[in-house]
Short mmCIF file of C-alpha atoms and ligand atoms in Angstrom, two decimals:
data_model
loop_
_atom_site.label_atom_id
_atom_site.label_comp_id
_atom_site.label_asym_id
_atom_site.label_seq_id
_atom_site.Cartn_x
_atom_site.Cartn_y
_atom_site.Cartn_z
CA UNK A 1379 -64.73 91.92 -74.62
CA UNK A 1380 -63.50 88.61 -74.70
CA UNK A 1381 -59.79 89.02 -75.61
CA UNK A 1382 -58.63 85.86 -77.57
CA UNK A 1383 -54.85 86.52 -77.72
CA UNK A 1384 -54.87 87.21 -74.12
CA UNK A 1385 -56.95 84.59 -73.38
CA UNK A 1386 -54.00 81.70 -75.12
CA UNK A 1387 -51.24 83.63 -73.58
CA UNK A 1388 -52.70 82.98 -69.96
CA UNK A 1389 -53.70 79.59 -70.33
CA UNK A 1390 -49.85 78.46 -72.03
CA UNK A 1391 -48.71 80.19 -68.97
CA UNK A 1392 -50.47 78.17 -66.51
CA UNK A 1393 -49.90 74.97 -68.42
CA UNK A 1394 -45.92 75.65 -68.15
CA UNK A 1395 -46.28 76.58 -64.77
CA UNK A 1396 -48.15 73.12 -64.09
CA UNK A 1397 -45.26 71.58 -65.44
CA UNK A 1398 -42.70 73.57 -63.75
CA UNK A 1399 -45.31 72.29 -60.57
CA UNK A 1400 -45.06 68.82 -61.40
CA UNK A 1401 -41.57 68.61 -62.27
CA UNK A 1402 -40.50 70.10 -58.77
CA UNK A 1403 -42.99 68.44 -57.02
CA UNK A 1404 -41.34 65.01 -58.56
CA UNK A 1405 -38.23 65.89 -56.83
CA UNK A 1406 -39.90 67.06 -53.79
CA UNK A 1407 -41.99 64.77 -53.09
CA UNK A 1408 -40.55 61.49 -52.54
CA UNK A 1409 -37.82 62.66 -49.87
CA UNK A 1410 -39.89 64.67 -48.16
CA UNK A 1411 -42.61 62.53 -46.89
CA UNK A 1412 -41.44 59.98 -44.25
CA UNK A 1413 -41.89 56.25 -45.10
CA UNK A 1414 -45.10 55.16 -43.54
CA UNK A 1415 -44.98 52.44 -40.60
CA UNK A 1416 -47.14 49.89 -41.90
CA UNK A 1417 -48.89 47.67 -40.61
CA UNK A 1418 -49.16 48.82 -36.96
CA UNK A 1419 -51.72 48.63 -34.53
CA UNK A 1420 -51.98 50.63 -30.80
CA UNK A 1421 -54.74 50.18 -28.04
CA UNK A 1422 -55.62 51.55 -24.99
CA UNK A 1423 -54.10 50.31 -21.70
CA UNK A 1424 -51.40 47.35 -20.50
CA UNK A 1425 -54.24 44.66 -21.65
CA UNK A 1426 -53.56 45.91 -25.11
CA UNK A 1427 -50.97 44.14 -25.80
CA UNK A 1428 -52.72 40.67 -25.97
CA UNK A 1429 -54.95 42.37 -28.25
CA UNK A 1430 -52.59 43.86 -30.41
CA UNK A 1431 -50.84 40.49 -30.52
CA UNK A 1432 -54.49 38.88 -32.10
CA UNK A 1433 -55.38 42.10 -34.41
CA UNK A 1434 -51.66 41.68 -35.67
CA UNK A 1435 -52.20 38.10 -36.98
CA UNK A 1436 -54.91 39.86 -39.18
CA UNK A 1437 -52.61 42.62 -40.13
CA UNK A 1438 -49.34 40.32 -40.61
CA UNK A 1439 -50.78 38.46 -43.40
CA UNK A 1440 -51.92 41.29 -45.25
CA UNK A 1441 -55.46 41.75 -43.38
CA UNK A 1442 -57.84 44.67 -43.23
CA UNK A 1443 -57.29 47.02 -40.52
CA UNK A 1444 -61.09 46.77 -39.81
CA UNK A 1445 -60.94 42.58 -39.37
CA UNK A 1446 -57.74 43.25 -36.82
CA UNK A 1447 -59.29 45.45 -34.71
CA UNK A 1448 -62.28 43.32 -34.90
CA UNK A 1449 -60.40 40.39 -33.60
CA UNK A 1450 -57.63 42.38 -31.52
CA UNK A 1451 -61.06 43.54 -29.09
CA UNK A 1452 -62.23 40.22 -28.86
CA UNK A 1453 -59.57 39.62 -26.46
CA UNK A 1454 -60.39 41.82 -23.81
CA UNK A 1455 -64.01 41.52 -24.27
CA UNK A 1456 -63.87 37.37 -23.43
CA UNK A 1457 -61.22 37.96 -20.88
CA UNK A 1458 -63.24 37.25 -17.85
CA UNK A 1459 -60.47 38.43 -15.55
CA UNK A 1460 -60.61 42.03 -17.00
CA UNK A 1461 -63.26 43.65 -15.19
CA UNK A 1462 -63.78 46.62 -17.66
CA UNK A 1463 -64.60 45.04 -20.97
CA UNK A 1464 -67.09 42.56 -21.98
CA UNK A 1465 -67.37 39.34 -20.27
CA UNK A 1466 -66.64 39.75 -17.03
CA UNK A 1467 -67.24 43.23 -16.78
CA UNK A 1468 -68.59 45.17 -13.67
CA UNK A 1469 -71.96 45.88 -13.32
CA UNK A 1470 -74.29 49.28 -12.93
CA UNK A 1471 -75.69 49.74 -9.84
CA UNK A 1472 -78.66 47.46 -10.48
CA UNK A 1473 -75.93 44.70 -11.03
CA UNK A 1474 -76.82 44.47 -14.70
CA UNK A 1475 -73.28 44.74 -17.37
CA UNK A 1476 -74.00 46.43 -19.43
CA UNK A 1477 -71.62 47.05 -22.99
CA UNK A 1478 -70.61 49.98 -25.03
CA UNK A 1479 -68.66 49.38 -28.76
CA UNK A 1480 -68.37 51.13 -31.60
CA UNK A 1481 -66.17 50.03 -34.78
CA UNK A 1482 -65.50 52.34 -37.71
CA UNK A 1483 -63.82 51.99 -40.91
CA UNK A 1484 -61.41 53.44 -44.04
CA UNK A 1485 -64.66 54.60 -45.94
CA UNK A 1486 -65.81 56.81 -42.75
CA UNK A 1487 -69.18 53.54 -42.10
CA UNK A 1488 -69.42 53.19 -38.35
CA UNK A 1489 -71.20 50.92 -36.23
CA UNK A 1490 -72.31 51.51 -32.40
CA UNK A 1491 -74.23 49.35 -29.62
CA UNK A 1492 -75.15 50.80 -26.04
CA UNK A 1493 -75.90 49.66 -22.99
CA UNK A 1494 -75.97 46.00 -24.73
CA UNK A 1495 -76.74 42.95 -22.34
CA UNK A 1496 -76.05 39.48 -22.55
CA UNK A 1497 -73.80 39.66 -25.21
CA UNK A 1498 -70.24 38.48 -25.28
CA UNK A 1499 -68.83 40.53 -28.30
CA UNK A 1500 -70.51 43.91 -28.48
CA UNK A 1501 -67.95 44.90 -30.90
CA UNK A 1502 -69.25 42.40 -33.90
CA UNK A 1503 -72.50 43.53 -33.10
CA UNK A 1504 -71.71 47.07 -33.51
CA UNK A 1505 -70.04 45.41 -37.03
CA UNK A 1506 -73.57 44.37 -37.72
CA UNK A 1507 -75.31 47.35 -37.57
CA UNK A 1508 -72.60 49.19 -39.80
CA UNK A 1509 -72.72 46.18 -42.42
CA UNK A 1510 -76.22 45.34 -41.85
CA UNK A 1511 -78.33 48.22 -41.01
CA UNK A 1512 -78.67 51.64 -42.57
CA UNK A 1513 -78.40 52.64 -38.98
CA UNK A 1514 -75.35 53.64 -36.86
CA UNK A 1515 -76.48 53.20 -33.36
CA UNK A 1516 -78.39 50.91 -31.75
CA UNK A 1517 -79.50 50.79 -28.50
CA UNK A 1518 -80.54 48.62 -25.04
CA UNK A 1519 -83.39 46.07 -25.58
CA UNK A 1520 -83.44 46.84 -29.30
CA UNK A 1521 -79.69 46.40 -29.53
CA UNK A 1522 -80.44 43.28 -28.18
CA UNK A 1523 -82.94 42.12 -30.06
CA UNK A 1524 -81.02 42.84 -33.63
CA UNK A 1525 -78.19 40.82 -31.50
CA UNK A 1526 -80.05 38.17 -31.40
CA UNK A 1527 -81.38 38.32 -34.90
CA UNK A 1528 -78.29 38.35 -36.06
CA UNK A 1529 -77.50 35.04 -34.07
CA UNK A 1530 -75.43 35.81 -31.48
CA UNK A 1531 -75.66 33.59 -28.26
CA UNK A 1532 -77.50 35.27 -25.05
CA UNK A 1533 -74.81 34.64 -22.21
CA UNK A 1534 -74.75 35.90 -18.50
CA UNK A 1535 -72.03 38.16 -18.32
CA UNK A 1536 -71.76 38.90 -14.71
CA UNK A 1537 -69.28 36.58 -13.34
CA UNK A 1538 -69.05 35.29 -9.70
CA UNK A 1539 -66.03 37.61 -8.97
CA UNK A 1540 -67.66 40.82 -11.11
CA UNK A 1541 -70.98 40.36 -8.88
CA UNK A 1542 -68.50 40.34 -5.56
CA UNK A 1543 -67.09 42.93 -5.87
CA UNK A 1544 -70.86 44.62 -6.72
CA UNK A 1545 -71.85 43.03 -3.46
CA UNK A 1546 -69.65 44.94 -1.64
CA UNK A 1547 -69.70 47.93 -3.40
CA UNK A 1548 -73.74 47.96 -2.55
CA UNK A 1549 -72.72 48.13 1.13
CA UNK A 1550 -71.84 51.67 0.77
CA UNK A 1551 -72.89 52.69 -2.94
CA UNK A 1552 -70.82 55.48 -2.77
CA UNK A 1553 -70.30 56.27 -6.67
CA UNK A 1554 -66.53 57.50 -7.00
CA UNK A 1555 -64.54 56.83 -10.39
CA UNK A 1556 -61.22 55.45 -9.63
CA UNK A 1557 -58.09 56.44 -11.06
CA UNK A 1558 -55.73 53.98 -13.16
CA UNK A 1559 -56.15 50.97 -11.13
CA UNK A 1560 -55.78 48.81 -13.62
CA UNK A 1561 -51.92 49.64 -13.41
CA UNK A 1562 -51.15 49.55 -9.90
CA UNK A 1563 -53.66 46.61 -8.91
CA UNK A 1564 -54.41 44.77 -12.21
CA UNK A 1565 -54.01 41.69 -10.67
CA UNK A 1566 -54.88 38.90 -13.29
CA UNK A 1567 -54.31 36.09 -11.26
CA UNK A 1568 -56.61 36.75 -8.60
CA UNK A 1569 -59.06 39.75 -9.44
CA UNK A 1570 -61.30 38.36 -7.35
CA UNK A 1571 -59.21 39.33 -4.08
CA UNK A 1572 -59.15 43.24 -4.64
CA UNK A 1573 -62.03 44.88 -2.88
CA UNK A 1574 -64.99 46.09 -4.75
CA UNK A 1575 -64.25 49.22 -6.60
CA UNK A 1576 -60.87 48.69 -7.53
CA UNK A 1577 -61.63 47.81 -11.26
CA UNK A 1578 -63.92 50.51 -11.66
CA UNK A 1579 -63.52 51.56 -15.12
CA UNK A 1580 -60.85 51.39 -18.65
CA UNK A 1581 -61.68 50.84 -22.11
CA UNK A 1582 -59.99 49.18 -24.90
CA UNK A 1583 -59.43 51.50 -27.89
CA UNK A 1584 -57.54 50.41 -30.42
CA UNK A 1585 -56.38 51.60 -34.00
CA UNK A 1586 -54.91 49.90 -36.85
CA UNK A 1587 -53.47 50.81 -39.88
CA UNK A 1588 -52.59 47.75 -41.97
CA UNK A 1589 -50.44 47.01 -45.32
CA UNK A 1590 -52.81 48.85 -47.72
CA UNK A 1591 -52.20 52.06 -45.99
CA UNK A 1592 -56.29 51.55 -44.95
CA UNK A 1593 -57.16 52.74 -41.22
CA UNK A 1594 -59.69 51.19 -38.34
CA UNK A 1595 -60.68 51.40 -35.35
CA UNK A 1596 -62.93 49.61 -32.50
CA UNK A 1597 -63.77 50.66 -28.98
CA UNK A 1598 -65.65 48.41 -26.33
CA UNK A 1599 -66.11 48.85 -23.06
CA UNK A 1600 -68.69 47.64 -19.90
CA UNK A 1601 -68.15 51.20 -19.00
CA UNK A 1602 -68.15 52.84 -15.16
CA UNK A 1603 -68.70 50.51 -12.93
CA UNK A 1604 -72.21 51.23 -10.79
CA UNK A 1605 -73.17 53.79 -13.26
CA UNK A 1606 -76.74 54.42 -13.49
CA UNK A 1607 -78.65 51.59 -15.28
CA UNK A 1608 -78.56 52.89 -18.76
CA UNK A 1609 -76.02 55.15 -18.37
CA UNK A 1610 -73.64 55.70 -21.88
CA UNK A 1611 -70.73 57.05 -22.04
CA UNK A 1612 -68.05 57.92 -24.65
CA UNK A 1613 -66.81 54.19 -26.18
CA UNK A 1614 -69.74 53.53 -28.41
CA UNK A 1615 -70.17 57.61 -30.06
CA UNK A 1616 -68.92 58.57 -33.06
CA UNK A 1617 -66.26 61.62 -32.55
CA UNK A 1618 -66.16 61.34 -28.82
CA UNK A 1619 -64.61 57.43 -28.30
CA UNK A 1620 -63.12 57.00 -31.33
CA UNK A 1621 -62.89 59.10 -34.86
CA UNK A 1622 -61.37 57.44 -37.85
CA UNK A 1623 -60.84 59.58 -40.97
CA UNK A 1624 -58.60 57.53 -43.35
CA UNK A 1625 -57.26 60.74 -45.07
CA UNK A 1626 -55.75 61.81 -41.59
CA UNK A 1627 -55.40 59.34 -38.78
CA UNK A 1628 -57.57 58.26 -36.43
CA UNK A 1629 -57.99 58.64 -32.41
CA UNK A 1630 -59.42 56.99 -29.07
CA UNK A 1631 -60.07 57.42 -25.84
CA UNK A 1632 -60.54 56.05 -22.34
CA UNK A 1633 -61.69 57.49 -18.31
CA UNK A 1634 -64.46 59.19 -18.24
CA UNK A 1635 -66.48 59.27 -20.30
CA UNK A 1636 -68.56 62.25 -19.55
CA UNK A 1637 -65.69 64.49 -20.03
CA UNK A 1638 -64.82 63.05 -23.55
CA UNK A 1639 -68.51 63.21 -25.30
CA UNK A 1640 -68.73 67.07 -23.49
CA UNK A 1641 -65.47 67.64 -26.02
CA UNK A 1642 -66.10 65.32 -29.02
CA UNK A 1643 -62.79 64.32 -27.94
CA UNK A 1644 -61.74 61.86 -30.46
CA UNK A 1645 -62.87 64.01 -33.08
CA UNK A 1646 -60.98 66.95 -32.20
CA UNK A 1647 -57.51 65.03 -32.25
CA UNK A 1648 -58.25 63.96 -35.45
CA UNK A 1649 -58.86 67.52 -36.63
CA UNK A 1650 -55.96 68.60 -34.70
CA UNK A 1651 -53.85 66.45 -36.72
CA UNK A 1652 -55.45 67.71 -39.82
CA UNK A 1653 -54.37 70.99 -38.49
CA UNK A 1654 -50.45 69.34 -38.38
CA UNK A 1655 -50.63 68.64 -34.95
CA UNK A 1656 -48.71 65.01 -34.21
CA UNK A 1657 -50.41 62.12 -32.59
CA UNK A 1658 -48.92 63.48 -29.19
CA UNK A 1659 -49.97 67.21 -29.83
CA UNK A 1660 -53.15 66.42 -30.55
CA UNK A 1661 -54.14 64.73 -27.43
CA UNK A 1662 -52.63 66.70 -25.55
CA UNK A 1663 -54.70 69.83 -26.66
CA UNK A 1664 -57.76 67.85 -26.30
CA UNK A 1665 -56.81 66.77 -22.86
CA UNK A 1666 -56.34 70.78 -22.13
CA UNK A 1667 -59.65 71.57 -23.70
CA UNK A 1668 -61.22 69.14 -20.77
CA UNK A 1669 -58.93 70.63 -18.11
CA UNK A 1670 -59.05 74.44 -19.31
CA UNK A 1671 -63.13 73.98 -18.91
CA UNK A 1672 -63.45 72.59 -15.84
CA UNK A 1673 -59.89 72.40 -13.96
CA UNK A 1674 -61.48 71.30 -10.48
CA UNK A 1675 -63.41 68.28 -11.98
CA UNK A 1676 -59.56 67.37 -13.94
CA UNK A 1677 -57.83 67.43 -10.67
CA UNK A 1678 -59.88 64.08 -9.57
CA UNK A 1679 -60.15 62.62 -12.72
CA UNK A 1680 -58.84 60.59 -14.93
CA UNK A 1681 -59.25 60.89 -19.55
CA UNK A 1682 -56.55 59.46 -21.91
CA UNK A 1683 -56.00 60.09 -25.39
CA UNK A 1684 -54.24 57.80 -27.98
CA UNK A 1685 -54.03 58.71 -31.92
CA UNK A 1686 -52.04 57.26 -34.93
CA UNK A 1687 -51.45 59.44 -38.41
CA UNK A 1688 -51.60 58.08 -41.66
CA UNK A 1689 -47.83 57.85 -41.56
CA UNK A 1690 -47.98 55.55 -38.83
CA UNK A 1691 -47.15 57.71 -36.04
CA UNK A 1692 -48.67 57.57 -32.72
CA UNK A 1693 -48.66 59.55 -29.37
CA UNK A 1694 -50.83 59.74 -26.39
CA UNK A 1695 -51.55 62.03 -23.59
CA UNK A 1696 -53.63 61.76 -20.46
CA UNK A 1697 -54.70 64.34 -17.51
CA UNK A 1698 -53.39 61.87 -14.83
CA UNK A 1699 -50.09 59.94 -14.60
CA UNK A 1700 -50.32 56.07 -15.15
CA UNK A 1701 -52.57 55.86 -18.59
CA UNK A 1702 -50.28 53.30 -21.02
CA UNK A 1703 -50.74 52.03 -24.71
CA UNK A 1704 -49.85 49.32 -26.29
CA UNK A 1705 -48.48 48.95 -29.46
CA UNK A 1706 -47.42 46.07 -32.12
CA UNK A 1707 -45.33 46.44 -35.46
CA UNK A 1708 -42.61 44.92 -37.82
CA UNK A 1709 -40.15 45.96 -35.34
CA UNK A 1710 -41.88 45.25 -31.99
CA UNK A 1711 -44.60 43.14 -31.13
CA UNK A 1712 -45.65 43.68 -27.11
CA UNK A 1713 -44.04 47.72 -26.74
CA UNK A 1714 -46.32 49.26 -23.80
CA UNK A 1715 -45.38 52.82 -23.66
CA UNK A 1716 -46.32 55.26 -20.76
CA UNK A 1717 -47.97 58.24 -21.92
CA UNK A 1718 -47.31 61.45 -20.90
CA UNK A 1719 -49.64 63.68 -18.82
CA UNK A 1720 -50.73 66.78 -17.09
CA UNK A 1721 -50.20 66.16 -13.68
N1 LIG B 572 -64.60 55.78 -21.14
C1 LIG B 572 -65.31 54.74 -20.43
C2 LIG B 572 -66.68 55.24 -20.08
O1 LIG B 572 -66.82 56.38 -19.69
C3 LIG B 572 -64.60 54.24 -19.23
C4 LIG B 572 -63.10 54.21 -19.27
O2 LIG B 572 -62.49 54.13 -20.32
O3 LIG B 572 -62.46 54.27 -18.22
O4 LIG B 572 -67.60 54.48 -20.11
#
């Protein structure tokens, strides 16, 4: 039977304890949580940092997150001189360049175009489909197509030095992912001088967290070099290139590819820093998940992971030696920052 008097004596209880809750959690509160590093934006790579240096014009006058990293990618993807992004990009074996993006937001809406051609900025398009479309990935010809719709320009994107270097790759067509060249031989004056395979694949990720407290991020890439025509890899899915979750951080990822999407590996640092795990800890557990599973194929390869929390941390953490980040703040505007690794 309902018991009335017991029924007020509980519930008085719980209200004081509720106060007793807030009350401590007023003191607590406040000096326990770390101030968060706002704005700040990190990407993938040594190129990151002139496209840190464009998403932080967004972010230093109060900008979204999701316009910075916009604008940070554009960079890279006009740069003709990088050969792993965008313009400029190397080709698949067909000698076609073809473009991976994806873009996601604060409210969890994501955007994604693969194996785009002809189109300079796969990362606005990928913007498109997530403002535009009720869709989150689209795809080749039809990719295309809602490019074009949308009004952007059709451009040839292999450049003379891009379709070189193809040239001489097609001599042997031997497909072999290189490690990390674009540290050792990222030579931006004269790319055109390094022999055929020596760009042969990077990505820029990048992640932003800007003065609201509001995190985005955008990945683009022209992928592996030679792949298979058609080929995707991890830059333009959801979970595997990049995972933004506003409430926890948000994570990206370059090398390749195959490895990440067989992990969801963005994804799972983002869940790993649910778990507490920082930025660091959490790609570095994801990296082990890809060497743990198949510990020959890590020994010749080459994945990094970079993450930021909602406080504004960051860490990253790659199988091989040589993957860096960039990253841009209050305090410092071009840091590039080796990240640690397995081997
Ligand atoms: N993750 C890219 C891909 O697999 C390439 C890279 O970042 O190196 O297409």
């Amino acid at each position: 039977m309902f018991n009335r008097r017991k029924f007020i004596k509980a519930s008085a209880l719980s209200t004081a304890l509720l106060a007793i809750d807030k009350k401590s959690m007023a003191n607590v509160v406040p000096s326990a949580v770390a101030p968060t590093n706002k704005p700040i934006v990190i990407s993938t790579w040594d190129f990151g940092v002139a496209a840190n240096a464009a998403a932080w014009k967004v972010l230093s006058a109060n900008g979204k997150a999701l316009d910075a990293v916009e604008q940070g990618v554009w960079v890279p993807e006009a740069d003709e001189s990088n050969q792993s992004v965008g313009y400029g990009g190397l080709p698949d074996r067909d000698g076609k360049v073809t473009l991976d993006a994806c873009i996601m937001d604060e409210a969890g809406n994501c955007g994604a175009v693969l194996a785009l051609e002809y189109i300079v900025h796969p990362i606005s398009v990928a913007r498109k489909v997530m403002e535009k479309t009720p869709h989150v990935m689209l795809a080749g010809d039809g990719a295309l197509q809602f490019a074009l719709e949308q009004g952007f320009k059709k451009e040839n994107l292999l450049t003379p030095a891009s379709e070189k270097a193809w040239k001489e790759w097609l001599k042997q067509a031997k497909y072999e992912p290189v490690m990390n060249i674009e540290n050792k031989l990222y030579d931006k004056a004269s790319p055109q001088k390094l022999p055929g395979n020596q760009y042969n694949h990077d990505t820029i990720g990048m992640i932003a967290l800007d003065a609201k407290g509001n995190l985005s991020g955008a990945c683009t890439t022209s992928g592996m070099a030679y792949k298979l025509h058609g080929r995707v890899g991890d830059s333009p899915i959801i979970g595997a290139g990049l995972y933004i979750d506003n409430e926890i951080g948000g994570a990206t990822s370059t090398g390749v590819g195959e490895e990440v999407v067989r992990n969801v590996g963005s994804f799972l640092v983002v869940e790993l820093m649910r778990q507490g795990y920082s930025p660091e800890d959490a790609c570095k557990e994801a990296v082990m998940r890809i060497i743990k599973k198949k510990p020959e194929t890590a020994k010749n390869i080459q994945v990094g992971f970079l993450a930021m929390n909602k406080k504004g941390e960051y860490g990253a953490y790659a199988i091989q030696k040589g993957f860096t980040y960039a990253v841009c703040d209050a305090k410092k505007q071009d840091l590039v920052i080796k990240g640690k690794s397995y081997y």
